[in-house]
PDB file of C-alpha atoms in Angstrom:
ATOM      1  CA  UNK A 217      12.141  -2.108  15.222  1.00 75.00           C
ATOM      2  CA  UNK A 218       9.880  -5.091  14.021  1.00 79.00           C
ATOM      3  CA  UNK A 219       9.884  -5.627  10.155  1.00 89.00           C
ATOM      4  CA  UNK A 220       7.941  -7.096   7.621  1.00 93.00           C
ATOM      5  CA  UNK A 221      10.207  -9.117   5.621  1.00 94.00           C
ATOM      6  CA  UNK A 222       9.939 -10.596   1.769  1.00 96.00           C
ATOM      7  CA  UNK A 223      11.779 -13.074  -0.218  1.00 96.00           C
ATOM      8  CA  UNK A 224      12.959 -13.424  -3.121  1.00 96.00           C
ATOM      9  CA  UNK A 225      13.445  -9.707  -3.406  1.00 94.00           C
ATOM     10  CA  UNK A 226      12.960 -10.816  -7.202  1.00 96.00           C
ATOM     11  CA  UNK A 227      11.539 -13.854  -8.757  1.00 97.00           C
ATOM     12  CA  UNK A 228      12.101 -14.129 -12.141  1.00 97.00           C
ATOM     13  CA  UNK A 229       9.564 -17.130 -13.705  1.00 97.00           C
ATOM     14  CA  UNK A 230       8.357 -18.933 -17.325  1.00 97.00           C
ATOM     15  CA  UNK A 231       4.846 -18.025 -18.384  1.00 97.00           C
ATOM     16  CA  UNK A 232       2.947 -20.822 -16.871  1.00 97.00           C
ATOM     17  CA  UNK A 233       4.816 -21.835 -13.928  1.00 97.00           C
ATOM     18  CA  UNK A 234       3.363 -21.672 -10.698  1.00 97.00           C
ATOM     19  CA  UNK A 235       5.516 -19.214  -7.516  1.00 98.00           C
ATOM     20  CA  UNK A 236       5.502 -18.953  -4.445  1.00 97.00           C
ATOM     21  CA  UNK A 237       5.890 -15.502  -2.409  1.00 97.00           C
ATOM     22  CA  UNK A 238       6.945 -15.446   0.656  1.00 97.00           C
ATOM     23  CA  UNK A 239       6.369 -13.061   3.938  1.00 97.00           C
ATOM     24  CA  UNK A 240       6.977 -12.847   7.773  1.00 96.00           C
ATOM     25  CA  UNK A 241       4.598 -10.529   8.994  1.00 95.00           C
ATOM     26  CA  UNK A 242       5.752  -8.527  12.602  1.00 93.00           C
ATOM     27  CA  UNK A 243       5.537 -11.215  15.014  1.00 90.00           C
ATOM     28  CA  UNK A 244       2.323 -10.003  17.267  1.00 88.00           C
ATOM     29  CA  UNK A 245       0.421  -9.347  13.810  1.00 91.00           C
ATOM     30  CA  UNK A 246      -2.755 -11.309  13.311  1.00 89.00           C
ATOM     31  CA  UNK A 247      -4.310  -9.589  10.209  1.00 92.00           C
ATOM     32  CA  UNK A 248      -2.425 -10.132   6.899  1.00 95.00           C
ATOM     33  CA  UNK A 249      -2.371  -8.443   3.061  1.00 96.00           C
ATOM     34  CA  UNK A 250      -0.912  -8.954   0.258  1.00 97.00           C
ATOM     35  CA  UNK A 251      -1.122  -5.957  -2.442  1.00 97.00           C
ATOM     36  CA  UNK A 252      -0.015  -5.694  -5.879  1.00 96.00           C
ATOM     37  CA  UNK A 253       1.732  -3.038  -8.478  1.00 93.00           C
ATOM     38  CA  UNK A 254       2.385  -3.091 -11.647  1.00 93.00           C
ATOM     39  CA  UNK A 255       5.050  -1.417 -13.023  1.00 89.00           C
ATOM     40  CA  UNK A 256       3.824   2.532 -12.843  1.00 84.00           C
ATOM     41  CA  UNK A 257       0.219   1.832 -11.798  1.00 86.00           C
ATOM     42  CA  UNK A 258      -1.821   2.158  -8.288  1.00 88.00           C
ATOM     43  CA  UNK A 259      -1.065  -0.034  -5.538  1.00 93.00           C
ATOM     44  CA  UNK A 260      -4.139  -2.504  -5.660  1.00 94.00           C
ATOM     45  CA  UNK A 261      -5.183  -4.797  -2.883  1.00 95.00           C
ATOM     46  CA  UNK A 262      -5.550  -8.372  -3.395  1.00 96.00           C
ATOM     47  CA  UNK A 263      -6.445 -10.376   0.034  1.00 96.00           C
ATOM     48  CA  UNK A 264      -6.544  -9.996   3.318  1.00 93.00           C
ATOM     49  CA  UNK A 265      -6.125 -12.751   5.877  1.00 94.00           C
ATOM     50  CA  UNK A 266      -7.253 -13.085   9.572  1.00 91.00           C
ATOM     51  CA  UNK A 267      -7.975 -16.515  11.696  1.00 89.00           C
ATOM     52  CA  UNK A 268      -6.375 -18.429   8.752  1.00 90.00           C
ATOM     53  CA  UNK A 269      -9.168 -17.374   6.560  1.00 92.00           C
ATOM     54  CA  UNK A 270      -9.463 -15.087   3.783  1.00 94.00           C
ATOM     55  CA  UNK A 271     -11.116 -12.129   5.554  1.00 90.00           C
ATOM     56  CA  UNK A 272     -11.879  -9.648   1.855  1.00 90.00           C
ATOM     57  CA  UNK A 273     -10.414 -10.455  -1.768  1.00 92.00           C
ATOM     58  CA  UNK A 274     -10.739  -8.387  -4.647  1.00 93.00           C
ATOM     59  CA  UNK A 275     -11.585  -9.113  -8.214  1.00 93.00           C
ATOM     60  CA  UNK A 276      -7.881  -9.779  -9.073  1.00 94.00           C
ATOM     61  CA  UNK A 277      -7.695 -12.612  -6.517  1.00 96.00           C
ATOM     62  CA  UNK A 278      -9.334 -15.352  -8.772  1.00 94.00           C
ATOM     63  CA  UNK A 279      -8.714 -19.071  -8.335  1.00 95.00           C
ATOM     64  CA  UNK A 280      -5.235 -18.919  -9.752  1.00 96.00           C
ATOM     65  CA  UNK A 281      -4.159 -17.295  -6.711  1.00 97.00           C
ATOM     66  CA  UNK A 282      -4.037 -18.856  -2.947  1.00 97.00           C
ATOM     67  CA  UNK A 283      -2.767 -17.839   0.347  1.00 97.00           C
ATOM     68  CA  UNK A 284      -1.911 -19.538   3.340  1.00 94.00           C
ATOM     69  CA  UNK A 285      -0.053 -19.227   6.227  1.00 92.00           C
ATOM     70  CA  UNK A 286       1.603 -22.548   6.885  1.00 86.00           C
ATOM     71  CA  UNK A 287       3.610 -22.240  10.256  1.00 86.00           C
ATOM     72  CA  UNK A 288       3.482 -19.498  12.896  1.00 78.00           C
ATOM     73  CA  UNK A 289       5.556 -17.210  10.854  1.00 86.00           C
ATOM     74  CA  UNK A 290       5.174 -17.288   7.671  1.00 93.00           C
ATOM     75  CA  UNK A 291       2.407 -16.037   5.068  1.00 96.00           C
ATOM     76  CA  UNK A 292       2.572 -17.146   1.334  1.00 97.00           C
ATOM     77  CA  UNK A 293       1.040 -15.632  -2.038  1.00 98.00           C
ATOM     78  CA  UNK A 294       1.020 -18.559  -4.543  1.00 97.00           C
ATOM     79  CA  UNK A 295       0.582 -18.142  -8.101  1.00 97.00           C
ATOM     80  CA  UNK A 296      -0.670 -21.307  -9.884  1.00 96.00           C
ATOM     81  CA  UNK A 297       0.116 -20.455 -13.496  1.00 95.00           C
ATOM     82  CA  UNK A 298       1.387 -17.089 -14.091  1.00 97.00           C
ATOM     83  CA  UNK A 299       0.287 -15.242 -16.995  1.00 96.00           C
ATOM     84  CA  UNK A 300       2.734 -12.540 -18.371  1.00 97.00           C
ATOM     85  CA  UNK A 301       0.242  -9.970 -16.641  1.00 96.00           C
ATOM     86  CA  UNK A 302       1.031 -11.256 -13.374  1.00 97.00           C
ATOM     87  CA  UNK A 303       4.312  -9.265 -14.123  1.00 97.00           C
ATOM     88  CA  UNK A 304       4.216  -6.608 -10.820  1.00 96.00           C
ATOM     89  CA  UNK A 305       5.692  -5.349  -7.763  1.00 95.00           C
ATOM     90  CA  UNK A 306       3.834  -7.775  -4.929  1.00 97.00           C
ATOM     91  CA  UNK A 307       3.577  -6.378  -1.120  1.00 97.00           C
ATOM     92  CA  UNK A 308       2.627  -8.282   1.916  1.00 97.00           C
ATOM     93  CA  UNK A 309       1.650  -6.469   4.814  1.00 95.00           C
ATOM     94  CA  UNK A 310       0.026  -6.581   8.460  1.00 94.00           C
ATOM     95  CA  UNK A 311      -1.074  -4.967  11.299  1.00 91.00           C
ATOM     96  CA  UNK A 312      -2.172  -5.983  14.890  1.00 88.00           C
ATOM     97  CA  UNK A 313      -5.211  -7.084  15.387  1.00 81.00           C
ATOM     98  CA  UNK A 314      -6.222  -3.817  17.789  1.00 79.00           C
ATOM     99  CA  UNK A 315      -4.447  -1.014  15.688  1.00 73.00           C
ATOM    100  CA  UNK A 316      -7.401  -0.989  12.506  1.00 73.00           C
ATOM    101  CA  UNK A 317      -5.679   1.874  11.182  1.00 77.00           C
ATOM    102  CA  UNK A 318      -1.900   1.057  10.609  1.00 84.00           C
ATOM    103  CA  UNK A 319      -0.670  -1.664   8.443  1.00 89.00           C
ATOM    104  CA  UNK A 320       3.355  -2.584   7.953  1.00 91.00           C
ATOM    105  CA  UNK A 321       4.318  -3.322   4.351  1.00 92.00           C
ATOM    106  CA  UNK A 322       7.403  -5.419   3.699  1.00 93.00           C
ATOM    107  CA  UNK A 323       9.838  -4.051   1.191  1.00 92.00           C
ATOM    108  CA  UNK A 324       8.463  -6.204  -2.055  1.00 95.00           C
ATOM    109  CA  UNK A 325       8.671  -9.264  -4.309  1.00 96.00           C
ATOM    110  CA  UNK A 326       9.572  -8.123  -8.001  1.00 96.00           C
ATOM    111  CA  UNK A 327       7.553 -10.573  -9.822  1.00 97.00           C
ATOM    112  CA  UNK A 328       8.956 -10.949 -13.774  1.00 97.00           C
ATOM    113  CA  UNK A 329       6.567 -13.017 -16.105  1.00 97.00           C
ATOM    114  CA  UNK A 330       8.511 -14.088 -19.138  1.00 96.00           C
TER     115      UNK A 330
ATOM    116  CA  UNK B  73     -12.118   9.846 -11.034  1.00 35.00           C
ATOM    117  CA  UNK B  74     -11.115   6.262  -8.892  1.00 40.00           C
ATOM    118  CA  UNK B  75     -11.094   6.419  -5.284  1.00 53.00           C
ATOM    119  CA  UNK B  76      -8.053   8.074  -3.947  1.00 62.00           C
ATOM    120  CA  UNK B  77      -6.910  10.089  -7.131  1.00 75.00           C
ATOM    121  CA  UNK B  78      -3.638  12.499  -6.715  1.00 77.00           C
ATOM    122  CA  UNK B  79      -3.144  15.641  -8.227  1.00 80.00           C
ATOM    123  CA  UNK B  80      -0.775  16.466  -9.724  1.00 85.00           C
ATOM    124  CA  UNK B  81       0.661  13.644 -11.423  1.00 87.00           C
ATOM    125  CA  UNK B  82       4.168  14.640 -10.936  1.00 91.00           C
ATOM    126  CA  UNK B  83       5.632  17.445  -9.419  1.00 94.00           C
ATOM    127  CA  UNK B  84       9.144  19.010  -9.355  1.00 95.00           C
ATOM    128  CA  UNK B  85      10.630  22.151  -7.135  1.00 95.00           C
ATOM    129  CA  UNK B  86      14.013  23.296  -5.809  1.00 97.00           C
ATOM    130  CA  UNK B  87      15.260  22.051  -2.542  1.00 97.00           C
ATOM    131  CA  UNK B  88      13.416  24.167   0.332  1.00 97.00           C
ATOM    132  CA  UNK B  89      10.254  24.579  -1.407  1.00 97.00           C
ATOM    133  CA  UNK B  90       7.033  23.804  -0.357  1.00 97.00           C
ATOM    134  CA  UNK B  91       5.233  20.620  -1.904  1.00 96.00           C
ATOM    135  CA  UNK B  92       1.598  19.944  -2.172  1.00 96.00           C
ATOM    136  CA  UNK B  93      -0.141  16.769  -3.445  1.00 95.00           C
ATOM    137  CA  UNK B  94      -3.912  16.497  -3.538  1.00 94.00           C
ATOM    138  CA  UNK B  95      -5.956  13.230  -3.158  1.00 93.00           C
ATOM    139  CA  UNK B  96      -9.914  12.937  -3.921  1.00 93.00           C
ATOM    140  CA  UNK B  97     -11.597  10.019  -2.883  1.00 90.00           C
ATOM    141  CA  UNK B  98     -15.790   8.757  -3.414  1.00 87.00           C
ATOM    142  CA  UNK B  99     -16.914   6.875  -0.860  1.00 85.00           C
ATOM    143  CA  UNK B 100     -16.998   7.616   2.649  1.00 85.00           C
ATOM    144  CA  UNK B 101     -13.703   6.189   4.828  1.00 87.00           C
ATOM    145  CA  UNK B 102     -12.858   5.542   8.270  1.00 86.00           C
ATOM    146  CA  UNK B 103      -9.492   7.390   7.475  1.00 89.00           C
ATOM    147  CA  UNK B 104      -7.046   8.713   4.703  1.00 92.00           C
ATOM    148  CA  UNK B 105      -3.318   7.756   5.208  1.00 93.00           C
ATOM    149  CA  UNK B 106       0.142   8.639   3.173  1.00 94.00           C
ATOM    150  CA  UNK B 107       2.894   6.783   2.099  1.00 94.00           C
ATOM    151  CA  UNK B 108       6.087   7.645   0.269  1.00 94.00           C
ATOM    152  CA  UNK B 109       7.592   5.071  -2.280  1.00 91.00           C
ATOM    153  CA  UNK B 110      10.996   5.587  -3.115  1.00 89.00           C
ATOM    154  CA  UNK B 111      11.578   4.144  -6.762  1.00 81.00           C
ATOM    155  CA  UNK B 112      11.137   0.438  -7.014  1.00 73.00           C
ATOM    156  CA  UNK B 113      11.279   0.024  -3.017  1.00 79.00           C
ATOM    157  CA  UNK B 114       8.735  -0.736  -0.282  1.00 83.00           C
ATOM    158  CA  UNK B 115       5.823   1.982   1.120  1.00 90.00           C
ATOM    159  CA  UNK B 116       6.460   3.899   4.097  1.00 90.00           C
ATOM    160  CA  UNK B 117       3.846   5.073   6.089  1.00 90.00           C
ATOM    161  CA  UNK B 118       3.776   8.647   6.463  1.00 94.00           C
ATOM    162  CA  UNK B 119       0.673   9.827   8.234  1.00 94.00           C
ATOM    163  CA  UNK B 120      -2.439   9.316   9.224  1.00 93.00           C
ATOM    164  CA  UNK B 121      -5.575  11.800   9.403  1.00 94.00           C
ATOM    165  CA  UNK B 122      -9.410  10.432  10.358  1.00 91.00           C
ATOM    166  CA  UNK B 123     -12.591  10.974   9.273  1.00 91.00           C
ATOM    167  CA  UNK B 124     -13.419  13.214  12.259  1.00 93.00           C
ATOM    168  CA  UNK B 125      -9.816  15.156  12.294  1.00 96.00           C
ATOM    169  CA  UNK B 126      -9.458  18.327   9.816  1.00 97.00           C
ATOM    170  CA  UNK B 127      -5.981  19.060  10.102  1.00 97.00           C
ATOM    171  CA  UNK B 128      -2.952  16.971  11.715  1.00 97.00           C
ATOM    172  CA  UNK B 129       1.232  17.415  11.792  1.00 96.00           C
ATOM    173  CA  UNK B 130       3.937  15.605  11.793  1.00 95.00           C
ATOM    174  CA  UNK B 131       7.200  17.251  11.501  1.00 96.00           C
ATOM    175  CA  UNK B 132       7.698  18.654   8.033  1.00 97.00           C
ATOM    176  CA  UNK B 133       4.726  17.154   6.674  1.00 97.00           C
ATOM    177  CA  UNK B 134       0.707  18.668   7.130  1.00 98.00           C
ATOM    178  CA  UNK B 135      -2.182  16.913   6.193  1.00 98.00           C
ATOM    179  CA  UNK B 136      -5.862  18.270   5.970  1.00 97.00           C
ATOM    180  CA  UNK B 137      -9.323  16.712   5.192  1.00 97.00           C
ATOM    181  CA  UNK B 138     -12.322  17.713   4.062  1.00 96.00           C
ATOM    182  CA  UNK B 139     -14.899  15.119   4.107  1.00 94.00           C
ATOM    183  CA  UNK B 140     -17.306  17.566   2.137  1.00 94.00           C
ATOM    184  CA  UNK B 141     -15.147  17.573  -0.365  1.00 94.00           C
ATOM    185  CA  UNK B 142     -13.597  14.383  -0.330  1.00 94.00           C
ATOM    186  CA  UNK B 143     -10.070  15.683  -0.532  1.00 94.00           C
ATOM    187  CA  UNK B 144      -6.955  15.688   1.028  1.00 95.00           C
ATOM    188  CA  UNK B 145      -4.065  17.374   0.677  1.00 96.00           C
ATOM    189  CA  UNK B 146      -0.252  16.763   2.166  1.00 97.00           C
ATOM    190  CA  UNK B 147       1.998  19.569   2.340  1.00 97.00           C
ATOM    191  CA  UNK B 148       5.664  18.918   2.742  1.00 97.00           C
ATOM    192  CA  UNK B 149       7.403  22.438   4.043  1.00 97.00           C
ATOM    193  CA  UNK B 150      11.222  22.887   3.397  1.00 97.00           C
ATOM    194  CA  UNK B 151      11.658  20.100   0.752  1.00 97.00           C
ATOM    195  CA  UNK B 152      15.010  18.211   0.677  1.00 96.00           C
ATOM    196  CA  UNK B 153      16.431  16.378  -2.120  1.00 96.00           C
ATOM    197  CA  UNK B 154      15.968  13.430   0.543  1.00 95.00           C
ATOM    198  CA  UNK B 155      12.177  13.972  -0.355  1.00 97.00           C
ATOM    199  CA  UNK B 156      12.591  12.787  -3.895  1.00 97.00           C
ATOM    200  CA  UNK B 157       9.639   9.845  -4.147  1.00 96.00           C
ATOM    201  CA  UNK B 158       6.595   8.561  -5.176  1.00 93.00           C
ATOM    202  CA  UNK B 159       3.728   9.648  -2.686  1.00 94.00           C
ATOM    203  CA  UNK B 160       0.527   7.840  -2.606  1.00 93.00           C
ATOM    204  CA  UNK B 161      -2.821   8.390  -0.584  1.00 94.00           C
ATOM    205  CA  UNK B 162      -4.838   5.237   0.606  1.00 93.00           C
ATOM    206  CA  UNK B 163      -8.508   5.587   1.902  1.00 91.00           C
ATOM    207  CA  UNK B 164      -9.764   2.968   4.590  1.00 84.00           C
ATOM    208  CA  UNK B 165     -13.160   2.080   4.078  1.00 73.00           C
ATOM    209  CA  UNK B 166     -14.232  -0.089   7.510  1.00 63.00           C
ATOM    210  CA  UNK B 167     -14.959  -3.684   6.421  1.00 61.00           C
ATOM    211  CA  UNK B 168     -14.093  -6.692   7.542  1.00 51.00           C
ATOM    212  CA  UNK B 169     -10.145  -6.367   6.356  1.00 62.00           C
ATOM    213  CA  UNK B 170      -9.933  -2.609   6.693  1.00 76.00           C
ATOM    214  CA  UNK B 171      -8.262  -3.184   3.160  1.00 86.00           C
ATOM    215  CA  UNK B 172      -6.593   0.019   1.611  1.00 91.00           C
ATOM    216  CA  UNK B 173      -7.246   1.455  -2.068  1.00 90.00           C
ATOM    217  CA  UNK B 174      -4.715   3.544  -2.911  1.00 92.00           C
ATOM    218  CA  UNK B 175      -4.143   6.431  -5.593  1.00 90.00           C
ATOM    219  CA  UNK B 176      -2.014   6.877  -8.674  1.00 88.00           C
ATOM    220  CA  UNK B 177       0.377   8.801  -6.554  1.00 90.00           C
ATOM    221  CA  UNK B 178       2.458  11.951  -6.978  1.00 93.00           C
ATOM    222  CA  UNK B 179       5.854  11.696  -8.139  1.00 93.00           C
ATOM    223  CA  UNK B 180       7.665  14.492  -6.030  1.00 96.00           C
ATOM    224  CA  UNK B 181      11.458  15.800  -7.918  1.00 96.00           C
ATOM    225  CA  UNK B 182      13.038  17.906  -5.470  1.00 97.00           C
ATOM    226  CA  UNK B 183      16.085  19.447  -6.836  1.00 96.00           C
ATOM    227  CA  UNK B 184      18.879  20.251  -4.912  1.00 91.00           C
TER     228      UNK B 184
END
């Protein structure tokens, strides 16, 4: 069965320095999320991402963050400067562009802000 | 309360005991899923109930609505160790993203 897949599984970075999470969404996906935890909090939604656009941020997603989806597969988070609050549990996730109701998450990037 | 709120906060049984978690939610949705987290790992999508469904089933696991009350609940029957996870609800309010806001979740300890 189709997955969505993240890497690093863990990133471990400098306060400061700027990352870059990566995702493949499920190949015949067309809407795109990426979704944030911090360690023993809510799940929190950050973007979401349709037509190469962002379709709905939330307050979280300020100008240090950026998506994009720069080949037919992939769909990258980037962090400009992290901050050590940036520290969290980071899922991407997608759905076909029909289904409304079922989105895919990947398995998570373990983001560590030292 | 936040949208999507679980009660309780953590909940531990013996194996083949019943679990309930509780969700209440503000706004109106489109529909309420669940999803498990097992600790540190991904979310798995358990089930899905709509705004115009009361009840549904899926295996073990029963989920009801009440949109007058802006609760759900999610009743695992026969509880396994194997059960042993984080469960979370997530409302979907329809917008242009269908994003989800999720709970604080349930931590479920089922002791063998």
């Amino acid at each position: 069965e189709p997955e969505v897949t993240q890497t690093p599984s863990h990133q471990v970075t400098q306060m400061g320095q700027e990352v870059i999470l990566r995702c493949v969404p499920i190949s015949n996906h067309l809407y795109f999320y990426w979704y944030r935890q911090i360690l023993g909090q809510k799940v929190e939604f950050l973007v979401s991402f349709y037509n190469n656009e962002i379709s709905e941020k939330s307050e979280i997603f300020d100008d240090q963050f950026s998506v994009e989806r720069p080949d037919g597969s992939n769909f990258t988070l980037k962090i400009r400067s992290t901050k050590l609050e940036d520290s969290a549990m980071y899922f991407c996730a997608s759905r076909r562009l029909a289904d409304t109701d079922t989105q895919y998450f990947g398995p998570g990037t373990r983001l560590t802000v030292l | 309360s936040q949208q999507g709120e679980e009660d309780p906060q953590a909940l531990s049984i013996q194996e083949g005991e019943n679990a309930t978690m509780n969700c209440s939610y503000k706004t109106s949705i489109n529909n309420l899923q669940w999803y498990r987290q097992n600790s540190g790992r991904g979310l798995v999508h358990l089930i899905l109930i709509r705004s115009n469904e009361r009840e549904k089933h899926s295996g073990r696991l029963r989920v009801t609505l009440d949109t007058s009350k802006k609760s759900s609940s999610l009743l695992i029957t026969a509880s396994r160790a194997a059960d042993t996870a984080s469960y979370f609800c997530a409302t979907d309010r329809y917008n242009a993203g269908n994003m989800l806001t999720f709970g604080g979740g349930t931590r479920l300890m089922v002791k063998p």
